Coordinates of C-alpha atoms in Angstrom, one line a residue:
M553 CA 79.1 118.6 97.9
A554 CA 76.4 115.1 95.3
T555 CA 73.9 117.5 94.3
V556 CA 73.5 120.6 94.4
R557 CA 69.7 121.8 94.2
I558 CA 68.7 125.6 92.3
C559 CA 65.5 126.9 93.2
L560 CA 63.9 129.8 90.9
C561 CA 62.0 132.6 92.3
G562 CA 61.1 135.7 91.3
D563 CA 57.6 137.5 89.7
E564 CA 55.0 135.3 87.5
G565 CA 56.0 136.1 83.6
T566 CA 60.3 136.5 84.2
G567 CA 60.8 133.5 82.5
K568 CA 62.0 131.4 85.0
S569 CA 60.4 128.4 83.5
S570 CA 61.8 129.3 80.3
L571 CA 65.2 129.6 81.1
I572 CA 65.0 125.7 82.5
T573 CA 63.6 124.7 79.1
A574 CA 66.2 126.8 77.4
L575 CA 68.6 124.6 79.2
V576 CA 67.0 121.4 78.7
K577 CA 66.1 121.4 75.2
D578 CA 69.2 123.3 74.0
V579 CA 67.1 125.6 72.8
F580 CA 64.4 128.2 73.1
V581 CA 60.4 127.0 72.9
S582 CA 57.9 129.5 71.5
A583 CA 55.0 128.0 72.3
K584 CA 53.0 127.9 75.6
I585 CA 54.8 125.9 78.5
Q586 CA 53.5 125.1 81.8
A587 CA 53.3 127.4 84.5
V588 CA 55.3 125.4 87.1
L589 CA 58.2 122.9 85.5
P590 CA 58.7 119.8 87.6
P591 CA 61.7 119.0 89.2
V592 CA 65.0 118.5 86.4
T593 CA 67.5 116.6 87.6
I594 CA 70.7 117.5 85.5
P595 CA 74.1 115.2 85.3
P596 CA 77.1 116.0 85.8
S597 CA 78.2 115.7 82.9
V598 CA 75.9 118.8 81.1
T599 CA 76.5 121.5 80.4
T600 CA 78.4 123.0 83.2
P601 CA 81.7 122.1 84.1
T602 CA 81.6 121.5 87.4
N603 CA 81.6 117.7 88.4
V604 CA 77.9 117.9 90.7
S605 CA 74.8 116.8 89.4
T606 CA 72.4 119.7 89.8
T607 CA 68.1 119.6 90.8
V608 CA 66.4 122.8 89.1
V609 CA 62.7 123.6 90.5
D610 CA 60.7 125.8 89.8
T611 CA 58.7 127.9 92.2
S612 CA 55.4 130.2 91.3
A613 CA 54.6 133.6 93.1
L614 CA 51.0 133.4 93.3
P615 CA 49.6 134.1 96.9
Q616 CA 48.0 130.1 96.9
E617 CA 51.7 128.5 96.1
R618 CA 53.9 130.5 99.0
N619 CA 53.7 127.1 101.1
N620 CA 55.2 125.3 98.4
L621 CA 57.6 128.3 97.4
R622 CA 58.3 128.4 101.1
K623 CA 59.3 124.4 101.5
E624 CA 60.7 124.5 98.6
I625 CA 63.4 127.6 99.1
R626 CA 64.0 125.7 102.5
K627 CA 65.4 122.6 100.1
S628 CA 67.8 124.3 98.5
N629 CA 71.4 125.2 98.4
V630 CA 71.1 128.2 96.5
I631 CA 67.9 130.5 95.3
L632 CA 68.2 131.9 91.6
L633 CA 65.9 135.4 91.7
V634 CA 64.7 136.5 88.2
Y635 CA 63.3 139.6 87.0
S636 CA 62.9 140.7 84.1
D637 CA 61.4 145.1 83.8
H638 CA 61.2 147.7 86.3
Y639 CA 58.7 146.4 88.0
S640 CA 60.0 143.0 89.1
Y641 CA 63.0 144.5 89.7
E642 CA 61.4 147.1 92.0
R643 CA 60.5 143.7 93.6
V644 CA 63.9 142.2 94.5
A645 CA 64.7 144.6 97.5
L646 CA 61.0 145.1 98.4
F647 CA 59.5 142.0 98.8
W648 CA 61.6 139.1 97.6
M649 CA 65.3 139.7 99.4
P650 CA 63.0 140.3 102.7
Y651 CA 61.3 137.4 102.6
F652 CA 64.3 135.5 102.0
R653 CA 65.4 136.2 105.3
S654 CA 62.5 135.9 107.2
L655 CA 62.9 132.1 106.4
G656 CA 65.8 132.4 108.1
V657 CA 67.7 130.5 105.1
N658 CA 71.1 130.7 104.8
V659 CA 71.6 129.8 101.2
P660 CA 73.4 131.9 98.5
V661 CA 71.3 134.2 95.7
V662 CA 71.8 134.5 92.5
L663 CA 70.1 137.8 90.6
C664 CA 68.9 137.0 86.8
A665 CA 68.1 139.7 84.9
N666 CA 66.2 138.0 81.9
K667 CA 64.9 139.0 78.3
S668 CA 68.2 140.7 78.0
D669 CA 67.2 140.6 74.5
Q670 CA 64.5 142.9 75.1
V671 CA 67.4 145.6 76.1
S672 CA 69.9 147.4 73.5
A673 CA 73.5 146.2 73.5
E674 CA 74.3 149.8 73.8
V675 CA 72.5 150.7 77.3
A676 CA 73.1 147.2 79.0
P677 CA 76.3 148.0 80.9
Q678 CA 75.2 151.3 81.8
V679 CA 71.3 149.6 82.9
A680 CA 73.4 146.3 85.0
E681 CA 75.6 149.0 87.0
D682 CA 72.4 151.2 87.9
E683 CA 70.1 147.7 88.7
M684 CA 72.3 145.1 89.6
L685 CA 75.1 146.8 91.4
P686 CA 72.7 148.8 94.9
V687 CA 71.2 145.6 95.5
M688 CA 74.1 143.9 95.8
A689 CA 75.9 146.5 97.7
E690 CA 72.2 146.1 99.9
F691 CA 72.1 142.5 100.2
K692 CA 75.5 140.5 101.3
E693 CA 73.4 137.4 100.3
I694 CA 73.4 138.0 96.6
D695 CA 76.5 136.0 95.2
S696 CA 77.0 137.2 91.9
C697 CA 74.8 138.7 88.6
I698 CA 74.0 138.2 85.1
R699 CA 71.7 138.9 82.9
T700 CA 70.1 136.2 80.6
S701 CA 68.5 135.7 77.4
A702 CA 66.3 131.9 76.5
K703 CA 65.4 133.4 73.5
E704 CA 68.1 134.3 71.7
R705 CA 70.2 131.4 74.4
H706 CA 72.6 133.8 76.1
N707 CA 74.6 133.1 79.4
V708 CA 71.5 129.7 79.8
N709 CA 74.1 127.8 81.0
E710 CA 75.7 130.6 82.8
V711 CA 73.4 131.5 85.3
F712 CA 73.6 127.7 86.3
F713 CA 76.7 127.7 86.2
L714 CA 77.1 130.5 88.7
C715 CA 74.4 129.0 90.4
Q716 CA 76.9 125.7 91.2
K717 CA 79.8 127.8 91.6
A718 CA 78.2 130.0 94.6
V719 CA 77.4 126.2 96.8
T720 CA 80.5 124.3 95.7
H721 CA 82.6 128.1 95.4
P722 CA 81.0 130.2 97.0
I723 CA 82.3 133.7 97.4
A724 CA 80.8 134.8 101.2
P725 CA 84.0 132.8 102.8
L726 CA 86.6 134.6 100.9
Y727 CA 86.2 137.8 99.3
D728 CA 85.1 141.2 101.8
S729 CA 83.5 143.3 98.8
K730 CA 83.1 146.1 101.4
E731 CA 86.5 146.4 102.7
A732 CA 87.4 145.2 99.1
K733 CA 89.9 142.8 100.7
L734 CA 90.5 139.3 101.5
K735 CA 88.7 137.7 105.1
P736 CA 90.5 136.9 107.3
A737 CA 90.5 133.4 107.7
A738 CA 90.9 133.2 103.8
A739 CA 93.6 135.1 103.8
S740 CA 95.7 132.8 107.4
A741 CA 94.6 129.9 104.7
L742 CA 96.8 131.6 101.9
R743 CA 99.4 132.3 103.9
R744 CA 99.6 129.2 105.0
I745 CA 99.6 127.9 101.7
F746 CA 102.4 130.2 100.8
Y747 CA 105.2 129.6 103.7
L748 CA 104.4 125.1 102.4
C749 CA 105.3 125.9 99.0
D750 CA 108.2 128.4 99.8
K751 CA 110.2 125.1 100.1
G752 CA 113.2 127.3 101.0
Q753 CA 111.8 129.3 103.2
D754 CA 113.6 132.3 101.9
G755 CA 110.2 134.4 101.6
F756 CA 109.2 134.0 98.3
L757 CA 108.6 131.8 95.5
S758 CA 110.4 131.2 92.8
D759 CA 109.3 129.6 89.6
E760 CA 110.7 126.4 90.4
E761 CA 108.2 126.7 93.0
I762 CA 105.3 128.2 91.3
R763 CA 105.3 125.3 89.0
A764 CA 105.9 122.9 91.8
F765 CA 102.1 124.8 92.9
Q766 CA 100.8 124.8 90.0
E767 CA 101.1 120.9 89.4
K768 CA 99.9 120.6 92.8
C769 CA 96.8 122.4 92.5
F770 CA 94.9 122.4 88.8
A771 CA 97.3 119.2 87.8
K772 CA 99.2 122.0 85.2
I773 CA 102.7 122.4 83.7
I774 CA 103.1 126.3 83.5
S775 CA 105.6 127.6 81.1
D776 CA 107.7 130.5 81.7
E777 CA 105.9 132.7 79.3
E778 CA 103.1 132.1 82.0
I779 CA 105.3 132.7 85.1
D780 CA 106.1 136.2 83.3
Q781 CA 102.7 136.6 82.3
I782 CA 101.2 136.2 86.5
K783 CA 104.6 139.0 87.3
K784 CA 103.8 140.9 84.8
L785 CA 99.9 141.1 87.0
L786 CA 101.3 141.6 89.7
R787 CA 103.9 144.0 89.0
Q788 CA 100.3 146.2 88.0
I789 CA 98.5 145.2 90.9
L790 CA 101.4 145.5 93.5
P791 CA 104.9 146.5 92.0
S792 CA 106.8 146.1 95.6
S793 CA 105.9 142.0 95.4
V794 CA 108.1 140.7 92.3
H795 CA 111.7 140.5 93.0
S796 CA 114.7 139.0 91.1
K797 CA 114.3 135.6 93.8
G798 CA 110.0 135.6 93.1
I799 CA 107.0 136.8 93.9
D800 CA 106.6 137.1 98.4
E801 CA 103.7 136.7 100.0
Q802 CA 101.7 139.8 99.5
G803 CA 101.9 139.5 96.2
F804 CA 100.2 136.0 96.5
L805 CA 97.6 137.3 98.5
A806 CA 97.2 140.4 96.0
L807 CA 96.9 137.7 93.3
N808 CA 94.7 135.9 95.0
K809 CA 92.6 138.9 95.5
R810 CA 92.5 140.0 92.1
Y811 CA 91.0 136.4 91.0
A812 CA 87.6 137.6 93.5
E813 CA 87.3 141.0 92.7
L814 CA 87.3 138.9 88.8
G815 CA 84.6 136.2 89.7
R816 CA 86.9 133.5 89.2
H817 CA 86.8 132.4 92.8
E818 CA 86.2 129.0 92.0
T819 CA 90.8 129.0 91.2
I820 CA 90.8 130.7 94.7
W821 CA 88.9 126.6 96.2
I822 CA 90.4 124.7 93.8
I823 CA 94.2 126.2 95.7
L824 CA 92.2 126.0 99.5
R825 CA 91.0 122.4 99.0
S826 CA 94.2 121.5 97.2
F827 CA 96.0 121.6 100.7
H828 CA 92.9 120.1 102.7
Y829 CA 90.8 122.5 103.3
T830 CA 86.5 122.9 103.6
D831 CA 84.2 125.3 102.8
S832 CA 84.2 126.6 106.4
L833 CA 88.6 126.7 105.9
S834 CA 89.1 124.9 108.4
L835 CA 91.8 121.9 107.4
A836 CA 89.8 118.6 107.0
D837 CA 89.2 116.2 109.7
S838 CA 90.5 112.9 108.3
F839 CA 93.3 115.3 106.7
L840 CA 94.5 116.0 110.9
H841 CA 93.4 112.8 112.1
P842 CA 93.9 109.8 110.1
R843 CA 93.0 106.6 111.5
L844 CA 95.9 105.1 113.5
D845 CA 94.8 102.4 115.6
V846 CA 97.5 101.2 118.1
P847 CA 96.9 97.8 120.1
Q848 CA 97.4 97.0 123.9
F849 CA 100.9 96.6 124.3
A850 CA 102.2 98.1 120.8
S851 CA 103.0 101.3 120.1
A852 CA 103.4 104.5 117.8
E853 CA 107.1 105.7 116.4
L854 CA 108.2 107.8 113.4
S855 CA 108.9 105.9 110.1
P856 CA 112.6 106.6 109.1
A857 CA 111.3 109.4 106.4
G858 CA 109.6 110.5 109.7
Y859 CA 112.5 111.6 111.2
R860 CA 114.0 112.6 108.0
F861 CA 111.0 114.7 107.8
F862 CA 111.4 115.9 111.0
A863 CA 115.2 116.3 110.5
D864 CA 115.3 118.6 107.1
R865 CA 112.8 121.2 109.4
F866 CA 115.0 121.6 111.8
L867 CA 117.8 121.9 109.5
L868 CA 115.6 124.1 107.4
F869 CA 115.0 126.9 109.9
D870 CA 118.4 126.5 111.6
K871 CA 118.9 129.8 109.9
D872 CA 122.0 130.7 112.5
K873 CA 123.3 127.3 111.9
D874 CA 125.0 126.8 115.2
G875 CA 123.1 124.0 115.8
G876 CA 119.9 125.1 118.1
L877 CA 116.7 126.6 117.4
N878 CA 116.3 129.4 119.7
S879 CA 112.4 131.3 120.0
D880 CA 112.4 133.1 117.0
E881 CA 113.6 130.0 114.7
L882 CA 111.2 127.8 116.3
A883 CA 108.2 130.6 116.5
A884 CA 108.8 130.4 112.4
L885 CA 108.8 126.6 111.8
F886 CA 105.4 126.5 114.0
A887 CA 103.9 129.4 112.6
P888 CA 101.6 127.3 109.9
T889 CA 100.6 125.8 113.5
P890 CA 98.9 126.3 116.1
G891 CA 101.5 126.9 118.0
L892 CA 103.3 124.7 120.4
P893 CA 101.5 121.2 120.6
A894 CA 100.0 121.1 124.3
S895 CA 101.5 118.5 125.6
W896 CA 104.7 120.2 125.3
E897 CA 103.8 122.9 127.0
D898 CA 102.7 121.1 129.8
A899 CA 106.4 119.3 130.0
S900 CA 107.4 123.2 130.3
F901 CA 109.3 122.6 126.4
P902 CA 112.2 122.5 126.2
S903 CA 113.5 121.5 129.3
S904 CA 112.1 118.3 128.5
T905 CA 115.2 117.1 126.1
V906 CA 118.4 118.3 124.9
R907 CA 119.2 121.8 124.5
N908 CA 123.0 123.0 124.7
E909 CA 124.9 125.7 126.5
T910 CA 122.4 129.0 125.4
G911 CA 119.5 127.2 126.2
D912 CA 118.1 126.4 122.5
I913 CA 116.8 122.5 121.7
T914 CA 119.4 120.4 119.6
L915 CA 118.6 118.3 116.5
Q916 CA 119.3 115.2 119.1
G917 CA 116.3 117.0 121.2
W918 CA 114.2 117.7 118.9
L919 CA 113.9 114.5 117.3
A920 CA 113.6 113.2 121.3
Q921 CA 110.9 115.1 121.8
W922 CA 108.8 113.6 118.7
S923 CA 109.6 110.1 119.6
M924 CA 108.2 110.7 122.7
T925 CA 105.4 113.1 121.3
T926 CA 104.8 109.9 118.7
F927 CA 105.2 107.2 121.4
V928 CA 102.4 109.3 123.9
E929 CA 99.9 111.0 122.0
P930 CA 100.7 109.6 118.0
K931 CA 97.3 111.8 117.0
T932 CA 98.7 114.9 118.1
T933 CA 102.4 114.1 115.6
L934 CA 99.7 113.1 113.1
E935 CA 98.3 116.4 113.3
Y936 CA 101.6 118.7 113.3
L937 CA 102.9 116.4 110.4
A938 CA 99.9 117.6 108.3
Y939 CA 100.0 121.2 109.7
L940 CA 104.0 121.3 108.8
G941 CA 103.2 119.7 105.4
Y942 CA 104.2 116.3 105.2
P943 CA 103.9 115.1 101.9
N944 CA 101.7 111.9 101.9
D945 CA 99.1 113.0 100.0
D946 CA 98.9 109.4 98.8
N947 CA 99.5 107.6 101.8
S948 CA 102.1 105.6 100.7
R949 CA 104.4 107.3 103.0
P950 CA 103.4 107.4 106.6
G951 CA 105.4 109.4 109.2
V952 CA 103.7 107.3 111.8
I953 CA 104.3 103.5 112.5
V954 CA 103.0 101.0 114.9
T955 CA 105.7 98.5 116.1
K956 CA 104.5 94.8 117.1
P957 CA 102.8 94.1 120.5
R958 CA 105.4 93.0 123.3
K959 CA 104.3 90.4 125.7
R960 CA 103.8 90.3 129.2
R961 CA 104.6 88.6 131.3
H962 CA 101.6 87.0 133.5
S963 CA 101.5 86.6 137.0
G964 CA 103.1 83.3 138.0
G965 CA 104.2 82.5 134.3
R966 CA 107.6 81.6 133.0
R967 CA 110.0 83.7 130.8
S968 CA 110.0 83.9 127.9
A969 CA 112.8 83.5 125.3
N970 CA 115.6 85.9 125.7
R971 CA 113.8 88.4 122.9
R972 CA 113.8 91.3 122.0
I973 CA 111.2 93.6 121.4
E974 CA 110.7 95.7 118.7
R975 CA 110.5 99.1 118.9
N976 CA 113.1 102.5 119.4
V977 CA 111.1 104.5 122.0
V978 CA 110.7 102.5 125.9
L979 CA 109.2 104.5 128.3
C980 CA 110.5 104.1 132.0
Y981 CA 109.2 105.4 135.7
V982 CA 111.8 106.5 138.0
L983 CA 109.8 105.2 141.0
G984 CA 111.9 106.2 144.8
A985 CA 111.6 108.2 148.1
G986 CA 112.1 112.3 148.0
N987 CA 114.9 113.8 148.0
A988 CA 116.2 110.2 146.6
G989 CA 117.9 112.5 143.5
K990 CA 114.8 111.6 141.3
S991 CA 115.4 114.5 139.4
A992 CA 118.8 114.5 139.2
L993 CA 119.2 111.7 137.8
L994 CA 116.7 113.2 135.2
D995 CA 118.8 116.1 134.8
A996 CA 122.2 114.0 133.8
F997 CA 119.9 112.1 131.7
L998 CA 119.7 115.6 130.0
S999 CA 122.9 116.8 130.2
R1000 CA 122.0 119.4 132.8
G1001 CA 124.5 120.8 135.8
F1002 CA 124.7 119.2 139.7
T1003 CA 122.7 122.1 141.9
P1004 CA 122.7 120.8 145.5
L1005 CA 119.4 122.3 145.8
H1006 CA 116.8 120.3 146.4
H1007 CA 112.8 120.9 144.7
P1008 CA 110.2 118.3 145.6
T1009 CA 108.4 116.9 142.1
I1010 CA 104.8 117.8 141.8
K1011 CA 103.5 117.4 138.6
P1012 CA 104.7 114.7 136.5
R1013 CA 108.2 115.4 135.0
T1014 CA 110.0 114.0 131.8
A1015 CA 113.0 114.0 129.3
V1016 CA 113.6 112.3 126.6
N1017 CA 116.8 111.4 125.2
S1018 CA 118.6 108.9 122.6
V1019 CA 120.9 106.5 124.1
E1020 CA 123.5 104.3 122.4
L1021 CA 122.9 100.6 123.0
Q1022 CA 125.8 97.2 122.6
G1023 CA 126.4 97.0 119.6
G1024 CA 125.8 100.8 118.2
K1025 CA 121.9 100.8 117.7
Q1026 CA 120.1 103.7 118.9
C1027 CA 117.2 103.9 120.6
Y1028 CA 115.3 107.5 122.8
L1029 CA 115.0 106.7 126.0
I1030 CA 111.7 108.2 128.3
L1031 CA 111.8 109.5 132.1
Q1032 CA 109.1 110.0 133.6
E1033 CA 109.1 110.9 137.7
L1034 CA 105.2 111.5 138.4
G1035 CA 105.3 113.0 141.6
E1036 CA 102.5 113.9 143.5
L1037 CA 100.0 111.2 140.4
E1038 CA 102.5 108.2 141.6
P1039 CA 99.8 106.4 143.3
A1040 CA 96.7 107.2 140.6
I1041 CA 99.4 106.2 137.5
L1042 CA 100.3 103.2 139.7
E1043 CA 97.5 102.2 140.3
N1044 CA 96.2 102.3 136.6
R1045 CA 96.9 99.6 134.4
A1046 CA 96.5 101.3 130.9
R1047 CA 98.9 103.3 132.7
L1048 CA 101.2 100.9 132.9
D1049 CA 101.3 98.6 130.4
A1050 CA 102.0 101.7 128.4
C1051 CA 105.4 101.7 130.8
D1052 CA 108.9 99.6 129.4
V1053 CA 110.9 98.9 132.5
I1054 CA 110.8 100.7 136.3
C1055 CA 114.1 103.0 137.7
Y1056 CA 113.3 101.8 140.9
A1057 CA 116.1 104.6 142.2
Y1058 CA 116.9 105.2 146.2
D1059 CA 119.8 107.3 147.9
S1060 CA 122.2 105.2 149.0
S1061 CA 123.5 107.1 151.9
D1062 CA 120.3 106.9 153.4
P1063 CA 119.3 104.7 155.6
D1064 CA 115.1 105.0 155.0
S1065 CA 115.5 105.1 151.2
F1066 CA 115.0 101.4 149.6
A1067 CA 112.4 100.4 152.4
H1068 CA 110.0 102.9 150.2
L1069 CA 110.9 101.1 147.6
L1070 CA 109.4 98.0 149.3
D1071 CA 106.2 99.3 150.3
V1072 CA 105.9 100.8 146.7
R1073 CA 106.4 97.1 145.1
Q1074 CA 103.7 95.1 147.9
R1075 CA 101.0 98.3 147.4
Y1076 CA 101.2 97.6 144.3
P1077 CA 101.5 94.4 142.5
L1078 CA 101.3 94.6 138.6
L1079 CA 104.2 95.9 139.0
D1080 CA 105.9 92.1 139.5
A1081 CA 105.9 92.2 135.8
L1082 CA 107.6 94.8 134.7
P1083 CA 110.9 94.5 133.7
C1084 CA 112.9 96.9 136.4
I1085 CA 117.0 97.4 137.5
Y1086 CA 117.5 99.2 140.9
A1087 CA 119.6 102.2 140.8
A1088 CA 121.5 103.4 144.3
L1089 CA 122.4 107.3 143.9
K1090 CA 124.4 109.6 145.3
A1091 CA 127.0 106.9 145.1
D1092 CA 129.7 109.4 146.0
R1093 CA 128.8 110.0 149.2
D1094 CA 129.3 107.1 152.4
R1095 CA 127.6 104.3 152.0
T1096 CA 125.1 103.1 154.7
T1097 CA 123.1 100.4 156.5
Q1098 CA 119.6 100.1 154.5
R1099 CA 116.6 100.0 157.5
V1100 CA 115.7 96.5 156.2
E1101 CA 115.4 92.9 156.8
M1102 CA 116.9 92.6 153.2
Q1103 CA 119.5 94.9 152.2
P1104 CA 119.5 95.9 148.6
D1105 CA 121.8 93.5 146.9
A1106 CA 119.9 90.3 148.7
H1107 CA 116.6 91.4 147.9
T1108 CA 118.2 91.9 144.4
A1109 CA 120.0 88.2 144.9
A1110 CA 116.5 87.4 145.7
L1111 CA 114.7 88.1 143.1
R1112 CA 116.8 87.3 139.8
L1113 CA 118.5 90.8 139.2
P1114 CA 121.5 92.3 138.8
P1115 CA 122.7 94.2 141.9
P1116 CA 121.1 97.7 142.1
V1117 CA 124.1 100.2 139.8
H1118 CA 125.4 102.5 142.2
V1119 CA 126.2 105.9 140.1
S1120 CA 125.7 109.7 140.9
A1121 CA 124.2 112.5 139.2
T1122 CA 128.5 114.2 139.5
W1123 CA 130.2 110.5 137.6
A1124 CA 129.9 111.0 134.5
S1125 CA 129.6 107.5 134.0
I1126 CA 126.1 107.9 134.5
S1127 CA 125.3 107.3 131.3
E1128 CA 125.7 103.6 131.9
L1129 CA 122.5 103.2 134.4
F1130 CA 120.8 104.8 130.8
V1131 CA 121.8 102.1 128.7
H1132 CA 120.9 99.5 131.7
I1133 CA 117.2 101.0 131.8
A1134 CA 117.0 100.8 128.0
E1135 CA 118.8 97.4 127.1
A1136 CA 116.4 96.2 130.3
A1137 CA 113.2 97.2 128.0
T1138 CA 114.5 96.4 124.2
Y1139 CA 114.9 92.7 126.4
P1140 CA 112.5 92.8 128.9
T1141 CA 113.4 89.1 130.0
T1142 CA 116.5 90.1 131.5
A1143 CA 114.9 92.4 134.3
L1144 CA 112.0 90.5 134.8
P1145 CA 112.0 89.9 138.9
R1146 CA 111.1 86.6 139.7
D1147 CA 111.0 83.5 142.2
E1148 CA 112.4 80.7 142.9
D1149 CA 109.4 78.5 140.7
D1150 CA 109.5 80.8 138.4
E1151 CA 112.8 79.6 137.7
P1152 CA 113.4 78.8 133.7
V1153 CA 113.7 75.1 132.7
D1154 CA 116.6 73.6 130.4
R1155 CA 115.2 71.7 127.9
T1156 CA 118.5 71.1 126.0
G1157 CA 119.5 67.6 127.4
V1158 CA 115.8 66.4 126.9
Y1159 CA 115.7 68.0 123.1
I1160 CA 118.7 66.1 122.8
A1161 CA 117.3 62.6 124.4
V1162 CA 114.3 62.5 121.9
G1163 CA 116.1 63.4 118.7
A1164 CA 118.5 61.0 119.6
A1165 CA 115.6 58.4 120.8
L1166 CA 113.6 59.5 117.1
C1167 CA 116.9 58.3 114.9
A1168 CA 117.3 55.2 116.4
V1169 CA 114.0 54.2 116.0
A1170 CA 114.6 55.5 112.5
A1171 CA 117.2 53.0 111.6
G1172 CA 115.4 50.3 113.3
A1173 CA 112.6 50.4 110.5
I1174 CA 115.2 50.4 107.9
I1175 CA 117.2 47.5 108.7
W1176 CA 113.5 45.8 109.8
R1177 CA 112.1 46.9 106.0
R1178 CA 115.3 45.5 104.2
T1179 CA 115.1 42.2 106.0
V1180 CA 111.4 42.1 105.8
D1181 CA 112.1 42.7 101.4
G1182 CA 114.9 40.1 101.0
P1183 CA 118.2 40.3 99.3
G1184 CA 116.3 39.5 96.0
S1185 CA 112.9 41.3 96.2

């Protein structure tokens, strides 16, 4: 907030104008001053440590000034309500607080007992207890209270600092004074902060972790003596919270609760804002959703630092070191987040990726799942990187990067050079007739056992795994079976633009299976612009002649494509098909269908002839120049 607007209210003669004058002039003005002072704007560097500008507005309680009073109250961020004697104190509960409520304003109120110089120091504490605590208990909008004296310059700066703090560091969202405990949203935010600072995930903040926390929040290095003082205080508050390993979560919450009780709630706000919490105790939208522009034909991928972060998370939460995350370990890992991403739930995670024999997701499957999430919906990955505490406050280590756009061949265009696309995650749509074996293909991709039972795929199903290409380079391949949404997806140009390769799958033992692929290609001509692989599935059965004019081998030859790959979900060699698919995606020009007119032209001879001609011309020019110049020139 750039400016805090403070509206001074209270009965006539309580010293409102004197407080403002004492703040501005730094002395008490004994001479008579005007009844209502004009608004005063104070720059951030003056009077208070809060780095905001402050506008102080004086008001009158006279009935004829009521319209202006109402207008100023509604424009303010905080109300400073001043009283100075028993009568004006009684008016706080009988008139002023009900009046504020009648206006419908929702701003904090700071209660100020002015002219404290008229009360002896001996009775001042009892007066404060008898006057201020009851009215604070009755009206929850009163944020804090303070005794001041403009004449003695007592607490003048402090009262305006309290007003600023009531706006910039409000207590209301943090602490329930009636229940004497932190409010649920504040406690939840602080638990997440404890989780992120507990780097070892042992349930304790060690001395080193406390030092890192202190430096992040307060830009200050804390000494061993100061850590000992914190632990000493905690032993008084909650003895069971201090252990040989450090401070536990309950101790961390108890310490922040004590800050709130002592009126040091700005300390809690500094902690919260260091971890990107807003005034509503939600994470800032700019933190959860930083801008990421992905051009057409480009894609988003995890950066090496992003892969390393997710791998470290996996290894940290694999408590039993069995190479897989069970449901409890996954729940612990996702504790500081809203839960599993919605897209994971829709994809029936973890069945969408690699699991071990007990059904737990492996590190390979974990990284593959995040690779797919980043490819399909990069904003979700950015959001969860933020939730999980990815260290990129200065934006120097992005967790997500954008690949170079790949070029699409336009209809009728010629093929470009055999160039590899620069991306590590590729998407393949698996098309084919019902019962062609597409689901078994996805199961084999995830190393699942073969089942002969046929279950029709209704909604799209996705599988993701890593594939090692020739030369040892690894990429992540996403296979997607479209189910009943196949027509809608294939008619959607944007969905086809996101796809890198098509796998046309048919049952080599079913004579009617291949005809479905011909029909699909005829109905959706946009598919001609995509690289493709033909897969003859169920090759463990007897091959049959397809009921089409042109058999699969002849059809692929006519398209200048390799013949169909004959595989079976029961064969170990099916992994070769996935390599073929991934290579077709990464080297798209090797798998683009084309006709005779679309043959690449070999211009090597032309280039040689042109080069020879240029050399001959250059040699002739040199000889002519020497002849013209003569031997004596």
